[in-house]
Short mmCIF file of C-alpha atoms in Angstrom, two decimals:
data_model
loop_
_atom_site.label_atom_id
_atom_site.label_comp_id
_atom_site.label_asym_id
_atom_site.label_seq_id
_atom_site.Cartn_x
_atom_site.Cartn_y
_atom_site.Cartn_z
CA MET A 4 16.21 -10.30 -30.47
CA GLU A 5 19.55 -11.34 -29.07
CA GLU A 6 19.57 -8.39 -26.71
CA VAL A 7 16.03 -9.22 -25.61
CA ASP A 8 17.08 -12.80 -24.88
CA ARG A 9 20.10 -11.63 -22.87
CA ILE A 10 18.02 -9.33 -20.70
CA LEU A 11 15.43 -12.08 -20.31
CA LEU A 12 18.02 -14.69 -19.30
CA ASN A 13 19.64 -12.27 -16.83
CA SER A 14 16.33 -11.64 -15.16
CA LEU A 15 15.70 -15.38 -14.89
CA ARG A 16 19.13 -15.85 -13.30
CA GLN A 17 18.29 -13.18 -10.75
CA SER A 18 15.05 -15.01 -9.92
CA GLY A 19 17.11 -18.09 -8.93
CA ALA A 20 17.19 -20.21 -12.14
CA ASP A 21 20.40 -22.18 -12.66
CA ILE A 22 21.18 -21.06 -16.19
CA ALA A 23 24.78 -21.38 -17.40
CA GLU A 24 26.64 -18.26 -18.52
CA ASP A 25 27.25 -19.70 -22.03
CA VAL A 26 23.47 -19.79 -22.68
CA GLU A 27 22.75 -16.63 -24.60
CA SER A 28 19.44 -17.31 -26.33
CA VAL A 29 16.05 -18.77 -25.56
CA ARG A 30 16.66 -21.31 -28.36
CA GLN A 31 19.40 -22.93 -26.22
CA LEU A 32 17.09 -23.60 -23.25
CA THR A 33 16.30 -27.25 -22.69
CA THR A 34 13.03 -28.63 -21.41
CA GLU A 35 14.46 -28.98 -17.92
CA LEU A 36 15.68 -25.35 -17.86
CA ILE A 37 12.33 -24.09 -19.19
CA VAL A 38 10.43 -25.93 -16.44
CA GLU A 39 12.88 -24.66 -13.78
CA CYS A 40 12.59 -21.01 -14.95
CA VAL A 41 8.77 -21.17 -14.98
CA VAL A 42 8.64 -22.77 -11.50
CA ARG A 43 11.07 -20.20 -10.02
CA CYS A 44 8.97 -17.35 -11.39
CA LEU A 45 5.75 -18.92 -10.11
CA ARG A 46 7.25 -19.31 -6.63
CA ILE A 47 7.99 -15.58 -6.57
CA LEU A 48 4.67 -14.44 -8.04
CA ASN A 49 2.40 -16.87 -6.17
CA PRO A 50 4.07 -19.17 -3.59
CA ALA A 51 0.84 -21.10 -3.15
CA LEU A 52 0.98 -22.19 -6.79
CA GLY A 53 4.78 -22.59 -7.17
CA ASN A 54 5.59 -24.45 -3.94
CA GLY A 55 3.41 -27.39 -4.88
CA VAL A 56 5.41 -28.06 -8.10
CA SER A 57 8.97 -29.33 -8.28
CA HIS A 58 11.44 -27.51 -10.48
CA LEU A 59 13.01 -30.85 -11.50
CA LEU A 60 11.40 -33.02 -14.16
CA PRO A 61 10.78 -36.62 -13.04
CA PRO A 62 11.80 -39.50 -15.31
CA GLY A 63 8.26 -40.90 -15.70
CA MET A 64 6.18 -39.64 -18.60
CA SER A 65 2.90 -39.52 -16.66
CA ALA A 66 4.52 -37.36 -13.97
CA ARG A 67 5.96 -35.10 -16.70
CA PHE A 68 2.54 -34.64 -18.26
CA ARG A 69 1.06 -33.88 -14.85
CA ILE A 70 3.73 -31.23 -14.11
CA GLY A 71 3.16 -29.68 -17.52
CA MET A 72 -0.58 -29.44 -16.92
CA CYS A 73 -0.06 -27.92 -13.48
CA LEU A 74 2.33 -25.27 -14.89
CA ALA A 75 -0.07 -24.45 -17.71
CA GLN A 76 -2.98 -24.03 -15.27
CA ALA A 77 -0.85 -21.85 -12.94
CA CYS A 78 0.17 -19.56 -15.86
CA GLN A 79 -3.48 -19.21 -16.90
CA GLU A 80 -4.47 -18.28 -13.38
CA LEU A 81 -1.81 -15.52 -13.47
CA GLY A 82 -3.49 -14.05 -16.55
CA TYR A 83 -1.58 -15.49 -19.52
CA GLN A 84 -3.80 -15.17 -22.59
CA GLY A 85 -1.85 -17.24 -25.07
CA GLU A 86 -2.41 -20.88 -25.97
CA ILE A 87 -0.63 -23.03 -23.39
CA GLY A 88 -0.65 -26.65 -22.34
CA TYR A 89 1.69 -29.45 -21.34
CA GLN A 90 3.08 -29.44 -24.89
CA THR A 91 4.30 -25.89 -24.36
CA PHE A 92 6.87 -27.15 -21.86
CA LEU A 93 7.60 -30.70 -23.01
CA TYR A 94 7.63 -29.97 -26.82
CA SER A 95 8.49 -26.26 -26.76
CA ASN A 96 9.18 -23.88 -29.62
CA GLU A 97 11.13 -20.64 -29.41
CA PRO A 98 8.41 -18.00 -30.01
CA GLU A 99 5.95 -19.48 -27.51
CA ILE A 100 8.58 -19.92 -24.83
CA ARG A 101 9.94 -16.43 -25.35
CA ARG A 102 6.40 -15.00 -25.07
CA LEU A 103 5.70 -16.97 -21.92
CA LEU A 104 8.97 -16.08 -20.24
CA MET A 105 8.55 -12.41 -21.08
CA PHE A 106 5.10 -12.49 -19.53
CA LEU A 107 6.42 -14.04 -16.30
CA VAL A 108 9.44 -11.67 -16.10
CA GLU A 109 7.19 -8.62 -16.57
CA LYS A 110 5.03 -9.91 -13.70
CA LEU A 111 8.02 -10.24 -11.36
CA PRO A 112 8.24 -7.56 -8.63
CA ARG A 113 11.25 -5.31 -8.46
CA ASP A 114 12.15 -6.39 -4.87
CA SER A 115 11.56 -10.12 -5.17
CA ALA A 116 14.64 -11.08 -3.15
CA ASP A 117 12.57 -11.67 -0.06
CA THR A 118 9.81 -13.70 -1.70
CA ALA A 119 11.99 -16.26 -3.43
CA ASP A 120 12.41 -19.38 -1.40
CA GLN A 121 15.55 -20.57 -3.15
CA PRO A 122 18.85 -18.76 -2.56
CA ALA A 123 20.20 -16.81 -5.49
CA GLU A 124 23.69 -15.50 -6.00
CA LYS A 125 25.17 -13.31 -3.27
CA SER A 126 25.69 -10.43 -5.64
CA VAL A 127 22.07 -10.55 -6.78
CA LEU A 128 20.77 -10.60 -3.22
CA LEU A 129 23.02 -7.70 -2.24
CA GLN A 130 21.88 -5.66 -5.23
CA ARG A 131 18.27 -6.24 -4.24
CA LEU A 132 19.01 -5.25 -0.67
CA ILE A 133 20.73 -2.09 -1.81
CA ALA A 134 17.83 -1.23 -4.09
CA THR A 135 15.33 -1.74 -1.22
CA LYS A 136 17.32 0.42 1.19
CA ILE A 137 17.76 3.21 -1.34
CA LYS A 138 14.05 3.09 -2.12
CA GLN A 139 13.20 3.42 1.56
CA GLN A 140 15.62 6.34 1.99
CA LEU A 141 14.22 8.15 -1.05
CA ALA A 142 10.68 7.71 0.28
CA SER A 143 11.58 9.31 3.65
CA ALA A 144 12.05 13.04 4.30
CA TRP A 145 15.53 14.51 4.01
CA LEU A 146 16.94 16.66 6.83
CA PRO A 147 19.68 19.28 6.27
CA PRO A 148 22.91 18.76 8.21
CA ALA A 149 22.46 22.08 10.02
CA LEU A 150 19.30 20.80 11.72
CA ARG A 151 20.78 17.48 12.85
CA THR A 152 21.15 18.50 16.55
CA THR A 153 20.84 16.12 19.47
CA SER A 154 19.28 18.53 21.92
CA LEU A 155 17.34 21.72 22.05
CA ILE A 156 17.17 24.18 24.97
CA ILE A 157 13.55 25.12 25.64
CA MET A 158 12.90 28.27 27.64
CA LYS A 159 10.39 27.87 30.45
CA ILE A 160 7.70 30.55 30.48
CA SER A 161 6.49 31.64 33.91
CA SER A 162 4.02 34.23 35.03
CA PRO A 163 3.77 36.31 38.28
CA TYR A 164 0.51 34.57 39.17
CA VAL A 165 2.11 31.18 39.13
CA PHE A 166 5.11 32.49 41.06
CA ARG A 167 2.86 34.07 43.68
CA SER A 168 0.82 30.86 44.16
CA LEU A 169 4.01 28.82 44.35
CA THR A 170 5.41 31.21 46.99
CA GLN A 171 2.29 30.95 49.13
CA GLU A 172 2.29 27.17 48.91
CA TYR A 173 5.97 27.10 49.80
CA LYS A 174 5.37 29.30 52.85
CA ALA A 175 2.49 27.11 54.00
CA ARG A 176 4.53 23.93 53.62
CA LYS A 177 7.50 25.56 55.38
CA ARG A 178 5.29 26.68 58.30
CA GLN A 179 3.77 23.18 58.61
CA ARG A 180 7.21 21.58 58.48
CA LEU A 181 8.48 23.90 61.23
CA GLN A 182 5.50 23.17 63.44
CA SER A 183 5.93 19.43 63.03
CA ARG A 184 9.65 19.72 63.71
CA ILE A 185 9.01 21.73 66.91
CA GLN A 186 6.50 19.17 68.09
CA GLU A 187 8.98 16.38 67.40
CA TYR A 188 11.73 18.25 69.33
CA LEU A 189 9.39 18.78 72.30
CA LYS A 190 8.43 15.11 72.32
CA GLN A 191 12.08 13.99 72.14
CA SER A 192 13.14 16.47 74.84
CA SER A 193 10.36 15.17 77.14
CA GLN A 194 11.49 11.60 76.52
CA ARG A 195 15.12 12.51 77.19
CA SER A 196 14.16 14.24 80.46
CA GLU A 197 12.39 11.09 81.55
CA VAL A 198 15.40 9.01 80.62
CA ARG A 199 17.72 11.32 82.58
CA ALA A 200 15.38 11.16 85.58
CA GLY A 201 15.52 7.35 85.40
CA LEU A 202 19.24 7.39 85.14
CA ALA A 203 19.57 9.64 88.16
CA GLY A 204 17.82 7.02 90.33
CA THR A 205 20.15 4.15 89.25
CA PRO A 206 23.44 3.49 91.11
CA ALA A 207 26.63 4.83 89.59
CA PRO A 208 28.82 2.33 87.79
CA ASP A 209 32.21 1.22 89.02
CA LEU A 210 34.77 3.79 87.85
CA THR A 211 37.61 1.34 88.29
CA ASP A 212 36.29 -1.08 85.66
CA PRO A 213 39.09 -1.47 83.16
CA ARG A 214 36.83 -2.37 80.19
CA PRO A 215 37.31 0.22 77.41
CA ASP A 216 33.88 -0.27 75.78
CA HIS A 217 32.09 1.31 78.80
CA ARG A 218 34.25 4.38 78.52
CA CYS A 219 33.53 4.56 74.78
CA LEU A 220 29.83 4.20 75.40
CA ARG A 221 30.01 6.87 78.13
CA ALA A 222 31.86 9.25 75.72
CA LYS A 223 29.36 8.64 72.96
CA HIS A 224 26.51 9.07 75.41
CA SER A 225 27.94 12.38 76.68
CA ARG A 226 28.32 13.70 73.13
CA PHE A 227 24.76 12.72 72.32
CA ILE A 228 23.46 14.35 75.53
CA HIS A 229 25.42 17.51 74.78
CA THR A 230 23.93 17.74 71.24
CA GLU A 231 20.44 17.09 72.51
CA LYS A 232 20.88 19.67 75.33
CA PHE A 233 21.97 22.25 72.78
CA THR A 234 18.97 21.56 70.52
CA PHE A 235 16.54 21.58 73.47
CA THR A 236 18.08 24.83 74.78
CA GLN A 237 17.66 26.47 71.37
CA VAL A 238 14.02 25.36 71.10
CA SER A 239 13.32 26.53 74.64
CA GLU A 240 14.83 29.93 73.89
CA ASP A 241 12.65 30.25 70.78
CA LEU A 242 9.58 29.40 72.80
CA ALA A 243 10.53 31.91 75.51
CA GLU A 244 11.00 34.62 72.90
CA GLU A 245 7.58 33.83 71.49
CA GLU A 246 5.93 34.09 74.93
CA THR A 247 7.73 37.39 75.67
CA ARG A 248 6.55 38.80 72.39
CA ASP A 249 2.98 37.76 73.10
CA ARG A 250 3.16 39.40 76.56
CA GLU A 251 4.49 42.63 75.09
CA LEU A 252 1.70 42.68 72.47
CA SER A 253 -0.99 42.11 75.15
CA ALA A 254 0.53 44.89 77.30
CA GLU A 255 0.44 47.33 74.38
CA GLU A 256 -3.16 46.46 73.66
CA LYS A 257 -4.13 46.99 77.34
CA GLN A 258 -2.31 50.31 77.35
CA GLN A 259 -4.20 51.48 74.24
CA LEU A 260 -7.51 50.36 75.72
CA LEU A 261 -6.68 52.24 78.97
CA HIS A 262 -5.84 55.38 77.05
CA ILE A 263 -9.17 55.21 75.13
CA ARG A 264 -11.17 54.76 78.35
CA LYS A 265 -9.34 57.65 80.00
CA ARG A 266 -10.22 60.01 77.17
CA ALA A 267 -13.84 58.87 77.27
CA LEU A 268 -13.99 59.70 80.99
CA ASP A 269 -12.46 63.14 80.34
CA LEU A 270 -15.25 63.85 77.81
CA LEU A 271 -18.11 62.90 80.09
CA PRO A 272 -18.58 66.34 81.95
CA ASP A 273 -19.42 68.18 78.68
CA ALA A 274 -21.27 65.33 76.96
CA GLU A 275 -23.70 67.46 74.88
CA GLY A 276 -21.01 69.69 73.40
CA ASN A 277 -18.77 66.79 72.76
CA LEU A 278 -21.63 64.90 71.03
CA SER A 279 -22.41 67.91 68.84
CA LYS A 280 -18.74 68.24 67.93
CA LEU A 281 -18.56 64.50 67.30
CA GLN A 282 -21.70 64.76 65.12
CA ALA A 283 -20.16 67.64 63.12
CA VAL A 284 -16.93 65.69 62.71
CA MET A 285 -18.90 62.63 61.56
CA GLU A 286 -20.91 64.67 59.03
CA ALA A 287 -17.72 66.27 57.72
CA SER A 288 -16.16 62.83 57.55
CA ALA A 289 -19.22 61.47 55.71
CA GLN A 290 -19.13 64.34 53.19
CA ARG A 291 -15.41 63.80 52.72
CA LEU A 292 -16.05 60.10 52.18
CA VAL A 293 -18.77 60.87 49.61
CA SER A 294 -16.42 63.19 47.70
CA LEU A 295 -13.63 60.65 47.98
CA ALA A 296 -16.02 58.00 46.72
CA GLY A 297 -16.89 60.11 43.68
CA GLN A 298 -13.24 60.75 42.97
CA TRP A 299 -12.55 57.06 43.42
CA GLU A 300 -15.30 56.18 40.94
CA LYS A 301 -13.79 58.64 38.44
CA HIS A 302 -10.40 56.96 38.83
CA ARG A 303 -11.74 53.41 39.21
CA VAL A 304 -13.60 53.11 35.88
CA PRO A 305 -10.56 53.74 33.60
CA LEU A 306 -8.39 51.66 35.89
CA ILE A 307 -10.87 48.68 35.73
CA ALA A 308 -11.02 49.03 31.90
CA GLU A 309 -7.22 49.13 31.79
CA HIS A 310 -7.06 46.16 34.14
CA ARG A 311 -9.41 44.15 31.95
CA ARG A 312 -7.50 45.05 28.82
CA LEU A 313 -4.23 44.07 30.40
CA LYS A 314 -5.73 40.83 31.70
CA GLN A 315 -7.05 39.94 28.24
CA GLN A 316 -3.71 40.80 26.75
CA LEU A 317 -1.97 38.69 29.38
CA ASP A 318 -4.33 35.75 28.69
CA SER A 319 -3.72 36.01 24.97
CA HIS A 320 0.03 36.20 25.57
CA GLU A 321 -0.17 33.11 27.82
CA LEU A 322 -2.13 31.21 25.20
CA GLU A 323 0.31 32.22 22.48
CA SER A 324 3.21 31.30 24.69
CA SER A 325 1.76 27.88 25.52
CA ARG A 326 1.06 27.28 21.83
CA ARG A 327 4.57 28.23 20.85
CA LEU A 328 5.92 26.10 23.66
CA MET A 329 4.02 23.09 22.32
CA GLU A 330 5.28 23.81 18.83
CA ILE A 331 8.84 24.03 20.11
CA LYS A 332 8.45 20.72 21.94
CA GLU A 333 7.01 19.01 18.84
CA PHE A 334 9.73 20.52 16.70
CA HIS A 335 12.31 19.27 19.18
CA GLU A 336 10.86 15.77 19.05
CA LYS A 337 10.86 15.83 15.24
CA ILE A 338 14.47 17.03 15.17
CA LYS A 339 15.48 14.31 17.62
CA THR A 340 13.64 11.62 15.60
CA SER A 341 15.03 12.90 12.31
CA ALA A 342 18.57 13.00 13.73
CA GLU A 343 18.28 9.41 14.91
CA GLU A 344 16.81 8.35 11.57
CA ALA A 345 19.55 10.19 9.63
CA LYS A 346 22.23 8.59 11.79
CA ARG A 347 20.77 5.17 11.20
CA LYS A 348 20.54 5.79 7.45
CA GLU A 349 24.13 7.02 7.36
CA ASN A 350 25.26 3.82 9.06
CA VAL A 351 23.25 1.71 6.65
CA HIS A 352 24.59 3.69 3.70
CA ARG A 353 28.16 3.28 4.92
CA GLN A 354 27.71 -0.43 5.38
CA LEU A 355 26.12 -0.83 1.95
CA VAL A 356 28.92 1.16 0.32
CA LEU A 357 31.51 -1.10 1.91
CA GLU A 358 29.65 -4.20 0.74
CA LEU A 359 29.26 -2.74 -2.72
CA GLU A 360 32.99 -2.08 -2.97
CA HIS A 361 33.75 -5.74 -2.30
CA LEU A 362 31.41 -6.93 -5.01
CA SER A 363 32.47 -7.73 -8.54
CA ARG A 364 31.07 -5.38 -11.13
CA GLY A 365 28.63 -7.10 -13.47
CA VAL A 366 26.60 -5.77 -16.36
CA GLY A 367 25.38 -2.40 -15.17
CA ARG A 368 22.22 -0.60 -15.83
CA ALA A 369 24.05 1.97 -17.96
CA ALA A 370 25.08 -0.76 -20.45
CA TYR A 371 21.46 -1.89 -20.80
CA THR A 372 20.32 1.71 -21.19
CA GLN A 373 22.98 2.37 -23.81
CA ARG A 374 22.04 -0.76 -25.72
CA ILE A 375 18.33 0.11 -25.57
CA LEU A 376 19.13 3.60 -26.91
CA GLU A 377 21.10 2.01 -29.73
CA ILE A 378 18.18 -0.30 -30.53
CA VAL A 379 15.80 2.68 -30.54
CA SER A 380 18.14 4.62 -32.85
CA ASN A 381 18.40 1.59 -35.20
CA ILE A 382 14.59 1.30 -35.21
CA SER A 383 14.34 5.01 -36.04
CA LYS A 384 16.83 4.56 -38.91
CA GLN A 385 14.93 1.54 -40.18
CA LYS A 386 11.70 3.50 -39.98
CA GLU A 387 13.26 6.30 -42.01
CA GLU A 388 14.52 3.80 -44.59
CA ILE A 389 11.11 2.11 -44.80
CA THR A 390 9.45 5.53 -45.22
CA LYS A 391 11.94 6.34 -47.96
CA ILE A 392 11.34 3.02 -49.71
CA LEU A 393 7.61 3.55 -49.52
CA SER A 394 7.92 7.02 -50.98
CA ASP A 395 10.20 5.66 -53.76
CA THR A 396 7.71 2.87 -54.41
CA LYS A 397 4.88 5.41 -54.65
CA GLU A 398 6.93 7.54 -57.10
CA LEU A 399 7.75 4.47 -59.22
CA GLN A 400 4.09 3.47 -59.22
CA LYS A 401 3.12 6.94 -60.32
CA GLU A 402 5.74 6.84 -63.06
CA ILE A 403 4.64 3.38 -64.16
CA ASN A 404 1.02 4.50 -64.29
CA SER A 405 1.92 7.62 -66.25
CA LEU A 406 4.03 5.61 -68.72
CA THR A 407 1.33 2.98 -69.08
CA GLY A 408 -1.24 5.66 -69.85
CA LYS A 409 1.10 7.33 -72.28
CA LEU A 410 1.78 3.99 -73.95
CA ASP A 411 -1.92 3.23 -74.26
CA ARG A 412 -2.61 6.66 -75.71
CA THR A 413 0.29 6.39 -78.17
CA PHE A 414 -0.79 2.92 -79.26
CA ALA A 415 -4.34 4.12 -79.75
CA VAL A 416 -3.25 7.07 -81.89
CA THR A 417 -0.78 4.97 -83.88
CA ASP A 418 -3.37 2.21 -84.34
CA GLU A 419 -5.90 4.72 -85.60
CA LEU A 420 -3.47 6.27 -88.10
CA LEU A 421 -2.19 2.98 -89.41
CA PHE A 422 -5.66 1.50 -89.61
CA LYS A 423 -6.79 4.36 -91.91
CA ASP A 424 -3.83 3.89 -94.28
CA ALA A 425 -3.80 0.08 -94.10
CA LYS A 426 -6.80 -0.12 -96.42
CA ARG A 427 -4.91 1.57 -99.23
CA ASP A 428 -1.24 0.47 -98.68
CA GLU A 429 0.10 -3.09 -98.23
CA ALA A 430 3.23 -1.96 -96.40
CA VAL A 431 1.16 0.00 -93.91
CA ARG A 432 -0.98 -3.11 -93.42
CA LYS A 433 2.19 -5.10 -92.50
CA ALA A 434 3.29 -2.33 -90.14
CA TYR A 435 -0.11 -2.40 -88.46
CA LYS A 436 0.22 -6.21 -87.90
CA TYR A 437 3.74 -5.73 -86.46
CA LEU A 438 2.43 -2.98 -84.16
CA ALA A 439 -0.36 -5.22 -82.86
CA ALA A 440 2.12 -8.07 -82.29
CA LEU A 441 4.56 -5.71 -80.50
CA HIS A 442 1.83 -4.41 -78.23
CA GLU A 443 0.71 -7.92 -77.40
CA ASN A 444 4.27 -9.04 -76.64
CA CYS A 445 4.91 -6.00 -74.44
CA SER A 446 1.70 -6.74 -72.51
CA GLN A 447 2.78 -10.34 -72.02
CA LEU A 448 6.24 -9.15 -70.91
CA ILE A 449 4.69 -6.82 -68.32
CA GLU A 450 2.48 -9.59 -67.03
CA THR A 451 5.48 -11.94 -66.83
CA ILE A 452 7.44 -9.35 -64.80
CA GLU A 453 4.50 -8.87 -62.46
CA ASP A 454 4.10 -12.63 -62.04
CA THR A 455 7.85 -12.90 -61.35
CA GLY A 456 7.60 -10.30 -58.59
CA THR A 457 4.61 -12.09 -57.11
CA ILE A 458 6.53 -15.39 -57.17
CA LEU A 459 9.52 -13.74 -55.54
CA ARG A 460 7.32 -12.39 -52.73
CA GLU A 461 5.78 -15.79 -52.24
CA VAL A 462 9.25 -17.32 -52.13
CA ARG A 463 10.27 -14.87 -49.44
CA ASP A 464 7.08 -15.65 -47.46
CA LEU A 465 7.77 -19.37 -47.79
CA GLU A 466 11.40 -18.86 -46.64
CA GLU A 467 10.13 -16.98 -43.59
CA LEU A 468 7.62 -19.78 -42.89
CA ILE A 469 10.44 -22.30 -43.23
CA ASP A 470 12.54 -20.31 -40.76
CA LEU A 471 9.59 -20.05 -38.44
CA GLU A 472 8.89 -23.76 -38.61
CA THR A 473 12.57 -24.47 -38.13
CA GLY A 474 12.52 -22.27 -35.00
CA LYS A 475 9.54 -24.30 -33.75
CA LYS A 476 11.81 -27.36 -33.78
CA THR A 477 9.09 -29.50 -35.34
CA LEU A 478 11.34 -32.37 -36.31
CA ILE A 479 12.99 -32.44 -32.90
CA ASN A 480 9.58 -32.28 -31.18
CA LEU A 481 8.35 -35.13 -33.39
CA GLU A 482 11.36 -37.20 -32.43
CA LYS A 483 10.68 -36.43 -28.75
CA ILE A 484 7.01 -37.34 -29.18
CA LEU A 485 8.01 -40.72 -30.72
CA GLU A 486 10.49 -41.35 -27.91
CA ASP A 487 7.87 -40.43 -25.31
CA HIS A 488 5.36 -42.66 -27.10
CA ARG A 489 7.76 -45.60 -26.89
CA ALA A 490 8.45 -44.83 -23.23
CA ILE A 491 4.70 -44.74 -22.51
CA ARG A 492 4.21 -48.07 -24.31
CA GLN A 493 6.99 -49.60 -22.26
CA GLU A 494 5.45 -48.23 -19.02
CA ASN A 495 2.04 -49.53 -20.00
CA ALA A 496 3.57 -52.94 -20.86
CA GLY A 497 5.32 -53.01 -17.50
CA LEU A 498 2.09 -52.09 -15.67
CA ALA A 499 0.15 -54.72 -17.60
CA GLY A 500 2.76 -57.34 -16.66
CA ARG A 501 2.48 -56.39 -13.01
CA LEU A 502 -1.31 -56.66 -13.18
CA ARG A 503 -1.06 -60.13 -14.74
CA GLU A 504 1.40 -61.17 -12.05
CA ALA A 505 -0.90 -59.83 -9.35
#
């Protein structure tokens, strides 16, 4: 029970109760400490119930009774099934308080550091923070160090169709850009020609003017005119080349048309023969076209089938490639997120390790585990001893029963033998009387021994009851009740005096 009290008191200290280190048992808790422990636990379990009650007992008896009733009602709302009232807190006994505190401590959450409104010790808060962080890290997925990369190179998949469409679009945009640039050059060149024509009509400036800014302006203007002349000349040459090319193409077309008309004029004198020859050539050409069409059909059907198969294969490859590309992107995002999360957890772990190193080592979990294992082993040993005692008791009971039966049978046989001879012999008659007296005395002795055992058991039970009543602190509670009764009478007298004065 001492180990249970130590664990219980340690849990209450972690919940924020101000319990001194020299308090090692529930029996040493005062009324003020009991009320404080219950209020601290209620504030963690249900802040709505615990925040409305103070953890300090007031001096007035009516206020104390009211706080006791509020605490009893709050514990019943949490599900406490035992008998509880204001007397449980004001006139407490050890078993009831231990049962109540164990109920509240079992209800406490494992990470109650955030829910308590009163600050606990720094070491306790840090232990709770470490436990919370480790729980979060254990709940999240672990990533191997080999996969903790910051970037992933993704290959871009392209197809000839996309490239062909992009090339055509690029050519169209390039052609449009060139046309707009040529139009802009032509417009600028026309504007510059107008400006030069206007400048030619204005009088020439004085060459003897010593101001250097006119010369700078003239030099800049000459460089600008030179650049513009060069650009205009280049555009003019390009336009001239285009016109020359167009004239050459039109001349070639006229030459071909002239050649065709000349041949037609040469064929006019023998028109019938030439028509028949032309008809024969056309028929031969038509037959050749028919044969070529048949051959083309023969070659076209397998080619179309092959084209469809390749197109389906290409579509399937494109779908597979796009799917794999999406998977790679998703995997890359997961790797990036996991790497960031792992880095953050490593920083938190490093910080927590540093804070843990600066803390003083208290009673660890291993000590509690070892002590619990020792208690379990002691219970096992006691169970074995109880089993052995029960088996020995059963053997003794069997032996006693067998001896009692043997004694009864022996007495019956002896009584029968002596009773037959007692009628004829005086000495046998005396022996028979002594035998009866011995049997009676032995029976009384056995009954006396059994009564003695019963009395001893009753004495033990009474001693246990005395210890239990002593643990309930009945005398101390009676003295407290008398003191509280006197205090209540004094308060009532004071109130009555105030009423009379009013």
